[in-house]
mmCIF file of C-alpha atoms in Angstrom:
data_model
loop_
_atom_site.group_PDB
_atom_site.id
_atom_site.type_symbol
_atom_site.label_atom_id
_atom_site.label_comp_id
_atom_site.label_asym_id
_atom_site.label_seq_id
_atom_site.Cartn_x
_atom_site.Cartn_y
_atom_site.Cartn_z
ATOM 1 C CA UNK A 1 9.619 6.148 42.120
ATOM 2 C CA UNK A 2 6.134 5.487 43.646
ATOM 3 C CA UNK A 3 4.595 2.130 42.683
ATOM 4 C CA UNK A 4 1.447 4.071 41.720
ATOM 5 C CA UNK A 5 3.455 6.011 39.135
ATOM 6 C CA UNK A 6 5.045 2.804 37.828
ATOM 7 C CA UNK A 7 1.533 1.322 37.454
ATOM 8 C CA UNK A 8 0.330 4.414 35.568
ATOM 9 C CA UNK A 9 3.310 4.353 33.208
ATOM 10 C CA UNK A 10 2.866 0.636 32.516
ATOM 11 C CA UNK A 11 -0.797 1.054 31.807
ATOM 12 C CA UNK A 12 -0.370 4.067 29.571
ATOM 13 C CA UNK A 13 2.490 2.367 27.584
ATOM 14 C CA UNK A 14 0.511 -0.766 27.125
ATOM 15 C CA UNK A 15 -2.702 0.880 26.039
ATOM 16 C CA UNK A 16 -1.205 3.528 23.715
ATOM 17 C CA UNK A 17 1.400 1.434 22.020
ATOM 18 C CA UNK A 18 0.598 1.371 18.265
ATOM 19 C CA UNK A 19 1.558 -1.381 15.973
ATOM 20 C CA UNK A 20 1.515 -0.569 12.309
ATOM 21 C CA UNK A 21 0.432 -3.190 9.840
ATOM 22 C CA UNK A 22 2.710 -3.815 6.908
ATOM 23 C CA UNK A 23 0.642 -3.676 3.688
ATOM 24 C CA UNK A 24 2.309 -4.553 0.325
ATOM 25 C CA UNK A 25 0.291 -4.253 -2.827
ATOM 26 C CA UNK A 26 1.514 -6.026 -5.967
ATOM 27 C CA UNK A 27 -0.491 -4.688 -8.954
ATOM 28 C CA UNK A 28 -0.642 -3.362 -12.520
ATOM 29 C CA UNK A 29 -1.497 0.095 -13.685
ATOM 30 C CA UNK A 30 -4.091 -0.979 -16.342
ATOM 31 C CA UNK A 31 -5.440 -4.157 -14.743
ATOM 32 C CA UNK A 32 -9.184 -3.771 -14.232
ATOM 33 C CA UNK A 33 -9.029 -5.702 -10.892
ATOM 34 C CA UNK A 34 -6.147 -3.561 -9.697
ATOM 35 C CA UNK A 35 -8.047 -0.389 -10.612
ATOM 36 C CA UNK A 36 -11.227 -1.647 -8.916
ATOM 37 C CA UNK A 37 -9.236 -2.515 -5.751
ATOM 38 C CA UNK A 38 -7.688 0.919 -5.516
ATOM 39 C CA UNK A 39 -10.768 2.963 -6.190
ATOM 40 C CA UNK A 40 -13.371 0.804 -4.364
ATOM 41 C CA UNK A 41 -11.580 -0.950 -1.588
ATOM 42 C CA UNK A 42 -8.163 0.402 -0.625
ATOM 43 C CA UNK A 43 -8.389 4.160 -1.083
ATOM 44 C CA UNK A 44 -11.839 4.558 0.620
ATOM 45 C CA UNK A 45 -10.303 2.902 3.715
ATOM 46 C CA UNK A 46 -7.033 4.864 3.362
ATOM 47 C CA UNK A 47 -8.931 8.198 3.384
ATOM 48 C CA UNK A 48 -9.813 7.627 7.060
ATOM 49 C CA UNK A 49 -6.876 9.174 8.936
ATOM 50 C CA UNK A 50 -7.458 6.926 11.964
ATOM 51 C CA UNK A 51 -7.059 3.920 9.613
ATOM 52 C CA UNK A 52 -4.227 5.417 7.618
ATOM 53 C CA UNK A 53 -1.987 5.762 10.632
ATOM 54 C CA UNK A 54 -1.919 2.043 11.099
ATOM 55 C CA UNK A 55 -0.760 1.298 7.590
ATOM 56 C CA UNK A 56 2.928 0.925 6.660
ATOM 57 C CA UNK A 57 2.340 0.992 2.825
ATOM 58 C CA UNK A 58 4.420 -0.412 0.052
ATOM 59 C CA UNK A 59 3.248 -0.216 -3.591
ATOM 60 C CA UNK A 60 4.809 -2.514 -6.121
ATOM 61 C CA UNK A 61 3.543 -1.905 -9.659
ATOM 62 C CA UNK A 62 4.824 -4.813 -11.860
ATOM 63 C CA UNK A 63 2.421 -7.678 -11.780
ATOM 64 C CA UNK A 64 2.813 -10.251 -14.557
ATOM 65 C CA UNK A 65 5.382 -8.267 -16.580
ATOM 66 C CA UNK A 66 7.870 -10.422 -18.480
ATOM 67 C CA UNK A 67 11.441 -9.287 -18.820
ATOM 68 C CA UNK A 68 13.140 -9.514 -22.218
ATOM 69 C CA UNK A 69 16.670 -8.905 -23.346
ATOM 70 C CA UNK A 70 16.220 -8.308 -27.043
ATOM 71 C CA UNK A 71 15.436 -4.572 -26.798
ATOM 72 C CA UNK A 72 17.458 -2.451 -24.374
ATOM 73 C CA UNK A 73 14.936 0.370 -24.769
ATOM 74 C CA UNK A 74 11.905 -1.742 -24.150
ATOM 75 C CA UNK A 75 13.024 -4.260 -21.546
ATOM 76 C CA UNK A 76 9.623 -5.726 -20.438
ATOM 77 C CA UNK A 77 6.415 -7.060 -21.942
ATOM 78 C CA UNK A 78 3.600 -5.965 -19.709
ATOM 79 C CA UNK A 79 0.441 -7.899 -19.084
ATOM 80 C CA UNK A 80 -1.868 -5.331 -20.705
ATOM 81 C CA UNK A 81 0.405 -3.982 -23.390
ATOM 82 C CA UNK A 82 3.004 -1.290 -23.923
ATOM 83 C CA UNK A 83 0.959 1.563 -22.292
ATOM 84 C CA UNK A 84 0.843 -0.509 -19.103
ATOM 85 C CA UNK A 85 4.610 -0.530 -19.023
ATOM 86 C CA UNK A 86 4.522 3.212 -19.293
ATOM 87 C CA UNK A 87 1.990 3.447 -16.507
ATOM 88 C CA UNK A 88 3.771 0.960 -14.264
ATOM 89 C CA UNK A 89 7.035 2.849 -14.634
ATOM 90 C CA UNK A 90 5.403 6.184 -14.128
ATOM 91 C CA UNK A 91 3.718 5.003 -10.882
ATOM 92 C CA UNK A 92 6.991 3.487 -9.782
ATOM 93 C CA UNK A 93 8.564 6.968 -10.090
ATOM 94 C CA UNK A 94 5.718 8.488 -8.135
ATOM 95 C CA UNK A 95 6.378 6.039 -5.344
ATOM 96 C CA UNK A 96 10.147 6.400 -5.334
ATOM 97 C CA UNK A 97 11.544 8.650 -2.626
ATOM 98 C CA UNK A 98 13.266 10.746 -5.303
ATOM 99 C CA UNK A 99 9.860 12.119 -6.346
ATOM 100 C CA UNK A 100 9.758 14.254 -3.203
ATOM 101 C CA UNK A 101 6.025 13.520 -2.767
ATOM 102 C CA UNK A 102 4.582 12.510 0.586
ATOM 103 C CA UNK A 103 2.835 9.102 0.867
ATOM 104 C CA UNK A 104 -0.486 10.849 0.943
ATOM 105 C CA UNK A 105 0.298 12.754 -2.242
ATOM 106 C CA UNK A 106 1.520 9.593 -3.860
ATOM 107 C CA UNK A 107 -1.722 7.759 -3.030
ATOM 108 C CA UNK A 108 -3.815 10.747 -4.267
ATOM 109 C CA UNK A 109 -1.930 10.790 -7.610
ATOM 110 C CA UNK A 110 -2.176 6.966 -8.095
ATOM 111 C CA UNK A 111 -5.862 6.991 -7.118
ATOM 112 C CA UNK A 112 -6.582 9.447 -9.874
ATOM 113 C CA UNK A 113 -4.590 7.430 -12.375
ATOM 114 C CA UNK A 114 -6.305 4.224 -11.414
ATOM 115 C CA UNK A 115 -9.744 5.831 -11.831
ATOM 116 C CA UNK A 116 -9.060 7.602 -15.145
ATOM 117 C CA UNK A 117 -6.583 5.518 -17.158
ATOM 118 C CA UNK A 118 -7.686 3.129 -19.827
ATOM 119 C CA UNK A 119 -5.963 0.848 -22.275
ATOM 120 C CA UNK A 120 -7.050 2.845 -25.326
ATOM 121 C CA UNK A 121 -5.428 6.151 -24.306
ATOM 122 C CA UNK A 122 -1.871 7.355 -23.989
ATOM 123 C CA UNK A 123 -0.911 6.959 -20.324
ATOM 124 C CA UNK A 124 1.013 10.201 -20.177
ATOM 125 C CA UNK A 125 -2.141 12.085 -21.252
ATOM 126 C CA UNK A 126 -3.919 10.662 -18.191
ATOM 127 C CA UNK A 127 -0.841 11.685 -16.163
ATOM 128 C CA UNK A 128 -1.250 15.297 -17.298
ATOM 129 C CA UNK A 129 -4.916 15.271 -16.287
ATOM 130 C CA UNK A 130 -4.218 13.768 -12.897
ATOM 131 C CA UNK A 131 -1.274 16.106 -12.194
ATOM 132 C CA UNK A 132 -3.641 18.955 -12.609
ATOM 133 C CA UNK A 133 -6.376 17.203 -10.537
ATOM 134 C CA UNK A 134 -4.156 16.601 -7.558
ATOM 135 C CA UNK A 135 -2.232 19.947 -7.928
ATOM 136 C CA UNK A 136 1.235 18.444 -8.759
ATOM 137 C CA UNK A 137 3.580 21.130 -9.972
ATOM 138 C CA UNK A 138 4.758 21.157 -13.647
ATOM 139 C CA UNK A 139 8.406 20.685 -12.548
ATOM 140 C CA UNK A 140 7.478 17.591 -10.460
ATOM 141 C CA UNK A 141 5.362 16.170 -13.331
ATOM 142 C CA UNK A 142 8.225 16.711 -15.768
ATOM 143 C CA UNK A 143 10.650 15.006 -13.366
ATOM 144 C CA UNK A 144 8.316 12.017 -13.010
ATOM 145 C CA UNK A 145 8.037 11.760 -16.772
ATOM 146 C CA UNK A 146 11.797 11.957 -17.178
ATOM 147 C CA UNK A 147 12.201 9.211 -14.574
ATOM 148 C CA UNK A 148 9.636 6.998 -16.222
ATOM 149 C CA UNK A 149 11.140 7.415 -19.680
ATOM 150 C CA UNK A 150 14.787 6.993 -18.709
ATOM 151 C CA UNK A 151 17.196 4.713 -17.011
ATOM 152 C CA UNK A 152 15.982 5.701 -13.553
ATOM 153 C CA UNK A 153 12.652 4.270 -14.358
ATOM 154 C CA UNK A 154 14.200 1.058 -15.665
ATOM 155 C CA UNK A 155 16.278 0.676 -12.547
ATOM 156 C CA UNK A 156 13.225 1.151 -10.216
ATOM 157 C CA UNK A 157 11.139 -1.169 -12.280
ATOM 158 C CA UNK A 158 13.822 -3.822 -12.034
ATOM 159 C CA UNK A 159 13.605 -3.460 -8.280
ATOM 160 C CA UNK A 160 9.861 -3.984 -8.474
ATOM 161 C CA UNK A 161 10.553 -7.055 -10.656
ATOM 162 C CA UNK A 162 12.861 -8.475 -7.928
ATOM 163 C CA UNK A 163 10.369 -7.761 -5.191
ATOM 164 C CA UNK A 164 7.542 -9.453 -7.046
ATOM 165 C CA UNK A 165 9.621 -12.472 -8.033
ATOM 166 C CA UNK A 166 10.667 -12.817 -4.350
ATOM 167 C CA UNK A 167 7.007 -13.182 -3.456
ATOM 168 C CA UNK A 168 5.918 -15.406 -6.457
ATOM 169 C CA UNK A 169 7.474 -16.028 -9.863
ATOM 170 C CA UNK A 170 5.274 -15.615 -11.751
ATOM 171 C CA UNK A 171 2.743 -13.622 -9.666
ATOM 172 C CA UNK A 172 -0.346 -15.803 -9.529
ATOM 173 C CA UNK A 173 -2.993 -13.153 -8.978
ATOM 174 C CA UNK A 174 -3.218 -9.405 -9.735
ATOM 175 C CA UNK A 175 -3.564 -7.596 -7.461
ATOM 176 C CA UNK A 176 -1.973 -9.463 -4.620
ATOM 177 C CA UNK A 177 -2.200 -7.849 -1.164
ATOM 178 C CA UNK A 178 0.232 -9.081 1.516
ATOM 179 C CA UNK A 179 -0.207 -8.248 5.262
ATOM 180 C CA UNK A 180 2.723 -8.264 7.673
ATOM 181 C CA UNK A 181 4.998 -9.868 5.165
ATOM 182 C CA UNK A 182 3.105 -13.229 5.058
ATOM 183 C CA UNK A 183 1.130 -14.085 1.965
ATOM 184 C CA UNK A 184 -2.303 -15.479 2.695
ATOM 185 C CA UNK A 185 -4.485 -16.106 -0.307
ATOM 186 C CA UNK A 186 -7.753 -15.967 1.608
ATOM 187 C CA UNK A 187 -6.688 -12.505 3.095
ATOM 188 C CA UNK A 188 -5.551 -11.223 -0.366
ATOM 189 C CA UNK A 189 -8.806 -12.320 -2.008
ATOM 190 C CA UNK A 190 -10.937 -10.792 0.758
ATOM 191 C CA UNK A 191 -8.928 -7.577 0.713
ATOM 192 C CA UNK A 192 -9.704 -7.029 -2.992
ATOM 193 C CA UNK A 193 -13.301 -6.444 -2.038
ATOM 194 C CA UNK A 194 -13.018 -5.247 1.517
ATOM 195 C CA UNK A 195 -9.508 -4.103 2.431
ATOM 196 C CA UNK A 196 -10.723 -2.713 5.698
ATOM 197 C CA UNK A 197 -12.084 -6.119 6.838
ATOM 198 C CA UNK A 198 -8.628 -7.658 6.551
ATOM 199 C CA UNK A 199 -6.670 -4.685 7.892
ATOM 200 C CA UNK A 200 -8.866 -4.542 10.972
ATOM 201 C CA UNK A 201 -8.063 -8.189 11.741
ATOM 202 C CA UNK A 202 -4.409 -7.341 11.831
ATOM 203 C CA UNK A 203 -4.726 -4.247 14.052
ATOM 204 C CA UNK A 204 -3.932 -5.337 17.537
ATOM 205 C CA UNK A 205 -4.606 -2.029 19.347
ATOM 206 C CA UNK A 206 -7.706 -1.536 21.484
ATOM 207 C CA UNK A 207 -9.915 0.195 20.824
ATOM 208 C CA UNK A 208 -9.440 -0.215 17.060
ATOM 209 C CA UNK A 209 -10.232 2.562 14.673
ATOM 210 C CA UNK A 210 -13.966 3.368 14.626
ATOM 211 C CA UNK A 211 -14.195 2.363 10.978
ATOM 212 C CA UNK A 212 -13.438 -1.202 12.059
ATOM 213 C CA UNK A 213 -16.802 -1.335 13.822
ATOM 214 C CA UNK A 214 -18.521 -1.556 10.476
ATOM 215 C CA UNK A 215 -16.613 -4.674 9.428
ATOM 216 C CA UNK A 216 -15.946 -6.514 12.650
ATOM 217 C CA UNK A 217 -18.758 -5.607 15.059
ATOM 218 C CA UNK A 218 -18.023 -3.840 18.376
ATOM 219 C CA UNK A 219 -14.519 -2.586 19.041
ATOM 220 C CA UNK A 220 -12.292 -5.211 20.446
ATOM 221 C CA UNK A 221 -11.406 -4.752 24.093
ATOM 222 C CA UNK A 222 -9.259 -7.773 24.563
ATOM 223 C CA UNK A 223 -5.953 -5.990 24.147
ATOM 224 C CA UNK A 224 -6.944 -3.260 26.540
ATOM 225 C CA UNK A 225 -8.139 -5.674 29.155
ATOM 226 C CA UNK A 226 -4.963 -7.676 28.849
ATOM 227 C CA UNK A 227 -2.914 -4.531 29.324
ATOM 228 C CA UNK A 228 -4.767 -3.708 32.530
ATOM 229 C CA UNK A 229 -4.512 -7.256 33.896
ATOM 230 C CA UNK A 230 -0.774 -7.250 33.179
ATOM 231 C CA UNK A 231 -0.325 -3.880 34.794
ATOM 232 C CA UNK A 232 -2.260 -5.137 37.872
ATOM 233 C CA UNK A 233 -0.101 -8.237 38.237
ATOM 234 C CA UNK A 234 3.064 -6.151 38.050
ATOM 235 C CA UNK A 235 1.623 -3.689 40.647
ATOM 236 C CA UNK A 236 1.032 -6.588 43.081
ATOM 237 C CA UNK A 237 4.681 -7.723 42.610
ATOM 238 C CA UNK A 238 6.040 -4.279 43.500
#
């Protein structure tokens, strides 16, 4: 193989390698701060497909729920009341792979719920409205309701409980946003108002998505330059 071809392959591999950022969001379905984060900070950034492709997303609706053993049919007290338990479980079922929904469809559905739900209304009424808004089939909606209202929903919610407790027990702030599996309070607090600002800090590719220009100045060229320098050094060694 020609050393020129080797140089080309090294350079292309270094420049085009894409590292996704793990993003885990611990939240509650009727928490005002969670709702504001989704509708004003996270989802507007997520809508940009160039940004979206860098996100490895995990949603964990549980928050400050408290487990109880006295009632097998109502196993948790949720931070904002019983309807929030309904909402948390319903969203858990949306997120679960058994829903058959793509991640994009999951986020669309949850974005609608987070923008329309309120503590004074039955959560499933909002679910009906949003299912129509995001064109979710009646069969899928009924499956999601059955999940949320049955043992499957309890099982998924218990997994969310375990995930949340593994981070903090009890969770100190709702929502909490964790990047690359390392909790950083400053990052989480900043992300609540400007998710894109923190995400762009963790994106190592160069150039970064164009949307990052608005929060971090000119596109970073460091990674690209380092890739070319490395390729040049290897070329000289051939």
